[in-house]
Amino acid sequence: MSREQSYLRMLETSAKLQLNMALMLEAKALEAEKVRNWVGHHVNPDAFGSQQELLQESMDIHDQLIEVIDGLSKLGQGMSSVMKVVLRHDQEESGDMMGGMEGLFGGDFGMGGDK
């Protein structure tokens, strides 16, 4: 498999990953809406014996949300690192092509004006 084919497979995989991530985010948004409604109706000071229990339940919910956000951030960082690899490869290729052209116009073959 050539390098270009490898990079193309990386981009295709990244696109599939982004699609799956979008579907997961959509499902998480629906789930979050349901959780919001449930918390709004069931997590109130009357449902708990003490303020400490209410605070603990609220902290548990927030910890779960932080884990989801952290996971999404890591997934996004992984996807951006794939894109950086591919873009760096594209820049190297365009730099090589320009590098060959610079040799032609950089004064490497004397026209008699330098002497």
PDB file of C-alpha atoms in Angstrom, residues 56-93:
ATOM      1  CA  GLN A  56     -23.478  14.336  47.089  1.00  0.00           C
ATOM      2  CA  GLU A  57     -26.097  13.442  44.488  1.00  0.00           C
ATOM      3  CA  SER A  58     -25.450  16.713  42.637  1.00  0.00           C
ATOM      4  CA  MET A  59     -21.694  16.047  42.700  1.00  0.00           C
ATOM      5  CA  ASP A  60     -22.206  12.527  41.315  1.00  0.00           C
ATOM      6  CA  ILE A  61     -24.229  13.903  38.395  1.00  0.00           C
ATOM      7  CA  HIS A  62     -21.596  16.533  37.670  1.00  0.00           C
ATOM      8  CA  ASP A  63     -18.800  13.935  37.822  1.00  0.00           C
ATOM      9  CA  GLN A  64     -20.586  11.874  35.173  1.00  0.00           C
ATOM     10  CA  LEU A  65     -20.931  14.912  32.935  1.00  0.00           C
ATOM     11  CA  ILE A  66     -17.250  15.752  33.344  1.00  0.00           C
ATOM     12  CA  GLU A  67     -16.304  12.192  32.324  1.00  0.00           C
ATOM     13  CA  VAL A  68     -18.379  12.504  29.156  1.00  0.00           C
ATOM     14  CA  ILE A  69     -16.829  15.859  28.281  1.00  0.00           C
ATOM     15  CA  ASP A  70     -13.334  14.506  28.987  1.00  0.00           C
ATOM     16  CA  GLY A  71     -13.938  11.508  26.726  1.00  0.00           C
ATOM     17  CA  LEU A  72     -15.171  13.734  23.915  1.00  0.00           C
ATOM     18  CA  SER A  73     -12.161  16.003  24.311  1.00  0.00           C
ATOM     19  CA  LYS A  74      -9.776  13.046  24.048  1.00  0.00           C
ATOM     20  CA  LEU A  75     -11.596  11.782  20.973  1.00  0.00           C
ATOM     21  CA  GLY A  76     -11.356  15.225  19.383  1.00  0.00           C
ATOM     22  CA  GLN A  77      -7.636  15.418  20.149  1.00  0.00           C
ATOM     23  CA  GLY A  78      -7.100  12.034  18.529  1.00  0.00           C
ATOM     24  CA  MET A  79      -8.953  13.123  15.413  1.00  0.00           C
ATOM     25  CA  SER A  80      -6.983  16.357  15.207  1.00  0.00           C
ATOM     26  CA  SER A  81      -3.691  14.466  15.494  1.00  0.00           C
ATOM     27  CA  VAL A  82      -4.720  12.347  12.474  1.00  0.00           C
ATOM     28  CA  MET A  83      -5.475  15.512  10.543  1.00  0.00           C
ATOM     29  CA  LYS A  84      -2.132  17.051  11.551  1.00  0.00           C
ATOM     30  CA  VAL A  85      -0.276  14.015  10.204  1.00  0.00           C
ATOM     31  CA  VAL A  86      -2.091  14.202   6.871  1.00  0.00           C
ATOM     32  CA  LEU A  87      -1.714  17.976   6.571  1.00  0.00           C
ATOM     33  CA  ARG A  88       1.967  17.797   7.470  1.00  0.00           C
ATOM     34  CA  HIS A  89       2.387  15.223   4.690  1.00  0.00           C
ATOM     35  CA  ASP A  90       0.618  17.542   2.216  1.00  0.00           C
ATOM     36  CA  GLN A  91       2.835  20.457   3.225  1.00  0.00           C
ATOM     37  CA  GLU A  92       5.960  18.345   2.788  1.00  0.00           C
ATOM     38  CA  GLU A  93       4.859  17.324  -0.694  1.00  0.00           C
TER      39      GLU A  93
END
